[in-house]
Amino acid sequence: MALVRIRRALGVVAVGVLGTTVLSACGGSSTESVSASAPTSGAAESQVYVIPQQVGVPPYSFLDDGGKLAGLLPDLSTALGEEMGVTVKNEQASFENSLLGLQRGAYAWVPGADVTAERLKKFDFATTLVESYGFRVKADGITIGDSLDDLCGVSVAVTAGSSPVSTLEDQSKKCEAAGKKPVDVQTFADQATADLAVKSGRTDASTATSSGLGYQTRTEPGVWKITGPIYQAIDIGFASMKGDGMAAKLQQATEALIKNGTYAKILAKYGTENMSIKASVINPEPHA
């Protein structure tokens, strides 16, 4: 299927400097608030970076059978922290709240964020993965053609705040302008609830990353069918606040993980080798 590359935009608030994280004494309970980019003082202290992880989006991030966070992004975040000499605390958050939390200074960076022209005005990115988007329906559901125009009249579940929202809304307007039914774009808190909307018959399809589609189809055989266009080629990066210096640290740490083989091992663990990059780039030009 032809890859449709579409620029998307998502508005976020003005430039700021990343706020505070927590310093905790190793083996102790005392804590001290410091800037996320500030150096630790003393060998007995370990800087803690709180990182948001959206659950229900395998293989990116999800809860394992024991209810613990697992997936490509938590593993990469933890490995980056180790390379940077800090402790990473992964915690659950919706994607929307992840970006808002970054702006409030609650998080050191946001993993798994698509690089867009609009976001580049407010955030810095260090790329970590490459990806695209597609659609899935129930195994006995409708079949969607290979063009975005084939989405006219289709109801689609999508994660709130994610980049496909604007793409689907723009396509809906094109459908109406052509005298066709609009795309019924319905947003949900996370991928799991978006998929549940399809399973329950509330929507015809859900959209997700191509790697996520493949993973879910393999792990839930007979439940899903992949159909429709592959669209929106994207660079995926770790987002940080504009000008706070975190992107350079993330880039250097990613490069180190690539060279020492840790990066490849993490991707292989989740069957996502096709998403690998050869080098991390700061603030790349978004795909047109």
Short mmCIF file of C-alpha atoms in Angstrom, two decimals:
data_model
loop_
_atom_site.label_atom_id
_atom_site.label_comp_id
_atom_site.label_asym_id
_atom_site.label_seq_id
_atom_site.Cartn_x
_atom_site.Cartn_y
_atom_site.Cartn_z
CA MET A 1 0.00 0.00 0.00
CA ALA A 2 1.21 3.49 -0.79
CA LEU A 3 2.50 5.43 2.18
CA VAL A 4 0.68 8.70 2.58
CA ARG A 5 2.79 11.29 4.33
CA ILE A 6 0.79 14.01 5.97
CA ARG A 7 1.95 16.83 8.18
CA ARG A 8 -0.09 17.15 11.32
CA ALA A 9 -0.35 19.83 13.94
CA LEU A 10 -1.19 19.89 17.60
CA GLY A 11 -1.25 23.12 19.56
CA VAL A 12 0.51 23.30 22.86
CA VAL A 13 1.37 26.13 25.20
CA ALA A 14 4.25 28.58 25.04
CA VAL A 15 7.94 27.97 25.53
CA GLY A 16 9.01 27.22 29.07
CA VAL A 17 11.86 25.76 31.04
CA LEU A 18 11.47 22.28 32.46
CA GLY A 19 10.57 22.53 36.11
CA THR A 20 11.37 20.31 39.02
CA THR A 21 12.01 16.69 39.75
CA VAL A 22 12.95 15.00 42.96
CA LEU A 23 16.31 14.22 44.48
CA SER A 24 16.27 11.26 46.82
CA ALA A 25 19.11 10.15 49.05
CA CYS A 26 20.17 6.62 48.13
CA GLY A 27 18.86 4.22 50.76
CA GLY A 28 17.03 7.04 52.54
CA SER A 29 13.63 8.71 52.46
CA SER A 30 14.55 12.41 52.39
CA THR A 31 13.84 14.29 49.16
CA GLU A 32 14.71 17.65 47.70
CA SER A 33 13.19 19.47 44.72
CA VAL A 34 15.62 20.54 42.01
CA SER A 35 15.56 21.50 38.35
CA ALA A 36 15.47 18.45 36.06
CA SER A 37 18.56 19.73 34.29
CA ALA A 38 20.50 20.63 37.42
CA PRO A 39 23.43 18.42 38.44
CA THR A 40 23.20 16.35 41.58
CA SER A 41 25.33 17.42 44.53
CA GLY A 42 27.20 14.63 46.24
CA ALA A 43 27.76 10.97 45.48
CA ALA A 44 25.08 9.92 47.99
CA GLU A 45 22.31 11.51 45.93
CA SER A 46 20.65 10.13 42.78
CA GLN A 47 18.59 12.36 40.55
CA VAL A 48 15.12 10.97 39.79
CA TYR A 49 13.35 11.73 36.51
CA VAL A 50 9.63 11.01 36.43
CA ILE A 51 8.59 9.85 32.95
CA PRO A 52 4.94 9.45 31.81
CA GLN A 53 3.99 6.22 30.04
CA GLN A 54 0.68 5.72 28.28
CA VAL A 55 -0.64 2.22 28.95
CA GLY A 56 -2.73 0.06 26.63
CA VAL A 57 -0.49 0.77 23.62
CA PRO A 58 1.50 -2.42 23.06
CA PRO A 59 4.28 -2.84 22.13
CA TYR A 60 5.03 0.76 23.15
CA SER A 61 3.76 0.60 26.73
CA PHE A 62 1.28 -1.58 28.56
CA LEU A 63 0.62 -3.38 31.84
CA ASP A 64 2.02 -6.89 32.07
CA ASP A 65 0.26 -9.84 33.70
CA GLY A 66 1.48 -8.63 37.06
CA GLY A 67 0.06 -5.14 36.55
CA LYS A 68 3.48 -3.54 36.07
CA LEU A 69 4.47 -1.14 33.31
CA ALA A 70 6.21 -2.86 30.42
CA GLY A 71 7.01 -2.17 26.81
CA LEU A 72 9.39 -0.54 24.40
CA LEU A 73 9.12 3.01 25.76
CA PRO A 74 9.47 2.21 29.49
CA ASP A 75 12.49 0.04 28.68
CA LEU A 76 14.08 2.73 26.50
CA SER A 77 13.38 5.42 29.12
CA THR A 78 14.96 3.34 31.86
CA ALA A 79 18.00 2.54 29.71
CA LEU A 80 18.43 6.20 28.77
CA GLY A 81 18.31 7.16 32.43
CA GLU A 82 20.98 4.61 33.29
CA GLU A 83 23.17 5.94 30.48
CA MET A 84 22.65 9.51 31.75
CA GLY A 85 23.44 8.51 35.33
CA VAL A 86 19.96 9.23 36.71
CA THR A 87 17.12 7.11 38.04
CA VAL A 88 13.98 6.93 35.90
CA LYS A 89 10.58 6.50 37.53
CA ASN A 90 8.02 5.45 34.90
CA GLU A 91 4.43 6.25 35.80
CA GLN A 92 1.09 5.91 34.04
CA ALA A 93 -0.40 8.94 32.30
CA SER A 94 -2.54 9.64 29.25
CA PHE A 95 -0.72 11.14 26.29
CA GLU A 96 -2.62 14.43 26.66
CA ASN A 97 -1.69 14.67 30.33
CA SER A 98 1.90 13.73 29.52
CA LEU A 99 2.37 16.86 27.40
CA LEU A 100 0.55 19.00 29.96
CA GLY A 101 2.68 17.53 32.73
CA LEU A 102 5.84 18.28 30.78
CA GLN A 103 4.80 21.90 30.54
CA ARG A 104 4.08 22.03 34.28
CA GLY A 105 7.49 20.59 35.07
CA ALA A 106 6.10 17.30 36.39
CA TYR A 107 8.05 15.22 33.85
CA ALA A 108 11.60 15.31 32.53
CA TRP A 109 10.61 14.21 29.03
CA VAL A 110 7.71 12.61 27.16
CA PRO A 111 8.54 9.41 25.26
CA GLY A 112 6.86 8.31 22.04
CA ALA A 113 5.94 11.79 20.81
CA ASP A 114 5.55 12.38 17.07
CA VAL A 115 7.70 15.17 15.64
CA THR A 116 5.43 17.79 14.05
CA ALA A 117 5.98 21.33 12.82
CA GLU A 118 3.63 22.74 15.45
CA ARG A 119 5.23 20.85 18.32
CA LEU A 120 8.70 21.94 17.22
CA LYS A 121 7.69 25.51 18.03
CA LYS A 122 7.27 24.58 21.68
CA PHE A 123 9.32 21.42 22.28
CA ASP A 124 12.74 20.00 21.49
CA PHE A 125 12.98 16.41 20.24
CA ALA A 126 15.67 13.74 20.17
CA THR A 127 14.51 11.07 17.72
CA THR A 128 14.40 7.43 18.82
CA LEU A 129 12.10 5.57 16.38
CA VAL A 130 10.41 5.76 12.97
CA GLU A 131 6.78 4.79 12.45
CA SER A 132 3.53 5.17 10.48
CA TYR A 133 -0.19 4.71 11.21
CA GLY A 134 -2.91 2.35 10.03
CA PHE A 135 -6.34 0.98 10.96
CA ARG A 136 -7.86 -2.14 12.47
CA VAL A 137 -11.43 -3.42 12.64
CA LYS A 138 -13.03 -6.50 14.16
CA ALA A 139 -12.18 -9.69 12.30
CA ASP A 140 -15.67 -9.73 10.79
CA GLY A 141 -15.80 -5.94 10.36
CA ILE A 142 -15.81 -3.71 7.31
CA THR A 143 -13.02 -3.57 4.76
CA ILE A 144 -11.56 -0.10 4.13
CA GLY A 145 -9.82 0.79 0.88
CA ASP A 146 -6.21 1.89 0.58
CA SER A 147 -6.90 5.65 0.34
CA LEU A 148 -7.76 8.12 3.08
CA ASP A 149 -10.75 9.02 0.91
CA ASP A 150 -12.11 5.56 1.69
CA LEU A 151 -12.62 6.70 5.29
CA CYS A 152 -15.61 8.86 4.33
CA GLY A 153 -18.60 7.66 6.36
CA VAL A 154 -16.42 5.49 8.62
CA SER A 155 -16.39 5.97 12.40
CA VAL A 156 -12.84 5.88 13.79
CA ALA A 157 -11.67 5.67 17.41
CA VAL A 158 -8.43 7.54 18.14
CA THR A 159 -6.43 8.45 21.24
CA ALA A 160 -7.10 12.02 22.37
CA GLY A 161 -4.18 14.36 21.81
CA SER A 162 -2.42 12.04 19.36
CA SER A 163 -1.27 13.24 15.95
CA PRO A 164 -3.84 11.27 13.87
CA VAL A 165 -6.69 13.36 15.33
CA SER A 166 -5.96 16.39 13.16
CA THR A 167 -5.26 14.20 10.12
CA LEU A 168 -8.61 12.46 10.44
CA GLU A 169 -10.45 15.73 11.11
CA ASP A 170 -8.87 17.26 7.99
CA GLN A 171 -9.89 14.20 5.98
CA SER A 172 -13.43 14.50 7.31
CA LYS A 173 -13.63 18.05 5.93
CA LYS A 174 -12.38 16.80 2.55
CA CYS A 175 -15.09 14.15 2.53
CA GLU A 176 -17.79 16.74 3.19
CA ALA A 177 -16.38 19.08 0.55
CA ALA A 178 -16.67 16.22 -1.94
CA GLY A 179 -20.31 15.70 -1.02
CA LYS A 180 -19.60 12.52 0.97
CA LYS A 181 -20.30 11.59 4.57
CA PRO A 182 -17.69 12.90 7.03
CA VAL A 183 -15.30 10.73 9.00
CA ASP A 184 -16.83 10.20 12.44
CA VAL A 185 -13.76 10.91 14.59
CA GLN A 186 -14.25 9.80 18.20
CA THR A 187 -11.49 10.42 20.76
CA PHE A 188 -10.71 8.27 23.79
CA ALA A 189 -8.35 8.52 26.75
CA ASP A 190 -6.05 5.74 25.55
CA GLN A 191 -5.62 3.06 22.90
CA ALA A 192 -7.24 0.37 25.04
CA THR A 193 -10.53 2.25 25.33
CA ALA A 194 -10.37 3.17 21.64
CA ASP A 195 -10.06 -0.53 20.78
CA LEU A 196 -12.89 -1.36 23.18
CA ALA A 197 -15.12 1.02 21.24
CA VAL A 198 -14.51 -1.09 18.13
CA LYS A 199 -15.09 -4.38 19.96
CA SER A 200 -18.37 -3.08 21.38
CA GLY A 201 -19.58 -1.81 18.00
CA ARG A 202 -19.45 1.87 18.95
CA THR A 203 -17.02 2.61 16.11
CA ASP A 204 -16.10 0.82 12.90
CA ALA A 205 -12.34 1.07 13.30
CA SER A 206 -9.52 2.32 15.47
CA THR A 207 -6.26 3.84 14.31
CA ALA A 208 -2.88 3.04 15.79
CA THR A 209 0.77 2.79 14.86
CA SER A 210 1.66 0.12 12.33
CA SER A 211 3.81 -1.71 14.86
CA GLY A 212 0.98 -1.59 17.40
CA LEU A 213 -1.46 -2.97 14.85
CA GLY A 214 0.81 -5.89 14.07
CA TYR A 215 1.52 -6.61 17.73
CA GLN A 216 -2.16 -6.60 18.69
CA THR A 217 -3.13 -8.81 15.77
CA ARG A 218 -0.46 -11.36 16.74
CA THR A 219 -1.40 -11.39 20.42
CA GLU A 220 -5.18 -11.48 19.83
CA PRO A 221 -5.54 -13.88 16.89
CA GLY A 222 -8.97 -13.99 15.32
CA VAL A 223 -10.06 -10.73 17.00
CA TRP A 224 -8.71 -8.09 14.61
CA LYS A 225 -8.30 -7.42 10.93
CA ILE A 226 -5.88 -4.79 9.58
CA THR A 227 -7.44 -2.83 6.75
CA GLY A 228 -7.32 0.62 5.16
CA PRO A 229 -4.48 2.98 4.21
CA ILE A 230 -1.05 3.20 5.81
CA TYR A 231 -0.53 6.91 6.39
CA GLN A 232 1.44 9.62 8.14
CA ALA A 233 5.10 8.68 8.07
CA ILE A 234 6.61 10.04 11.25
CA ASP A 235 9.74 10.43 13.31
CA ILE A 236 9.12 9.54 16.93
CA GLY A 237 11.19 11.18 19.61
CA PHE A 238 11.52 12.00 23.28
CA ALA A 239 10.05 15.48 23.76
CA SER A 240 11.43 18.00 26.24
CA MET A 241 10.76 21.66 26.87
CA LYS A 242 12.25 24.05 24.33
CA GLY A 243 15.72 25.24 25.22
CA ASP A 244 16.16 23.32 28.49
CA GLY A 245 19.10 21.29 27.17
CA MET A 246 17.47 17.91 27.76
CA ALA A 247 17.25 17.00 24.04
CA ALA A 248 21.05 17.05 23.69
CA LYS A 249 21.42 14.73 26.69
CA LEU A 250 18.80 12.36 25.28
CA GLN A 251 20.48 12.37 21.87
CA GLN A 252 23.88 11.54 23.36
CA ALA A 253 22.41 8.79 25.52
CA THR A 254 20.49 7.30 22.58
CA GLU A 255 23.64 7.29 20.46
CA ALA A 256 25.45 5.45 23.25
CA LEU A 257 22.68 2.83 23.47
CA ILE A 258 22.83 2.33 19.70
CA LYS A 259 26.60 1.83 19.78
CA ASN A 260 26.68 -0.56 22.75
CA GLY A 261 23.84 -2.72 21.41
CA THR A 262 21.29 -2.00 24.16
CA TYR A 263 18.99 -0.19 21.72
CA ALA A 264 18.88 -3.15 19.32
CA LYS A 265 18.22 -5.62 22.15
CA ILE A 266 15.26 -3.60 23.45
CA LEU A 267 13.69 -3.32 20.00
CA ALA A 268 14.21 -7.03 19.33
CA LYS A 269 12.51 -7.87 22.65
CA TYR A 270 9.26 -6.40 21.30
CA GLY A 271 9.65 -7.35 17.63
CA THR A 272 10.07 -3.73 16.57
CA GLU A 273 13.40 -3.91 14.76
CA ASN A 274 11.80 -2.25 11.70
CA MET A 275 11.38 0.93 13.77
CA SER A 276 15.10 1.34 14.45
CA ILE A 277 17.14 4.42 13.56
CA LYS A 278 20.83 4.58 12.75
CA ALA A 279 21.40 7.86 14.58
CA SER A 280 19.40 10.15 16.86
CA VAL A 281 18.62 13.60 15.45
CA ILE A 282 17.60 16.74 17.31
CA ASN A 283 14.55 18.53 15.90
CA PRO A 284 14.38 16.94 12.44
CA GLU A 285 12.33 18.49 9.64
CA PRO A 286 8.88 16.86 9.85
CA HIS A 287 7.73 14.67 6.99
CA ALA A 288 5.61 16.54 4.47
#
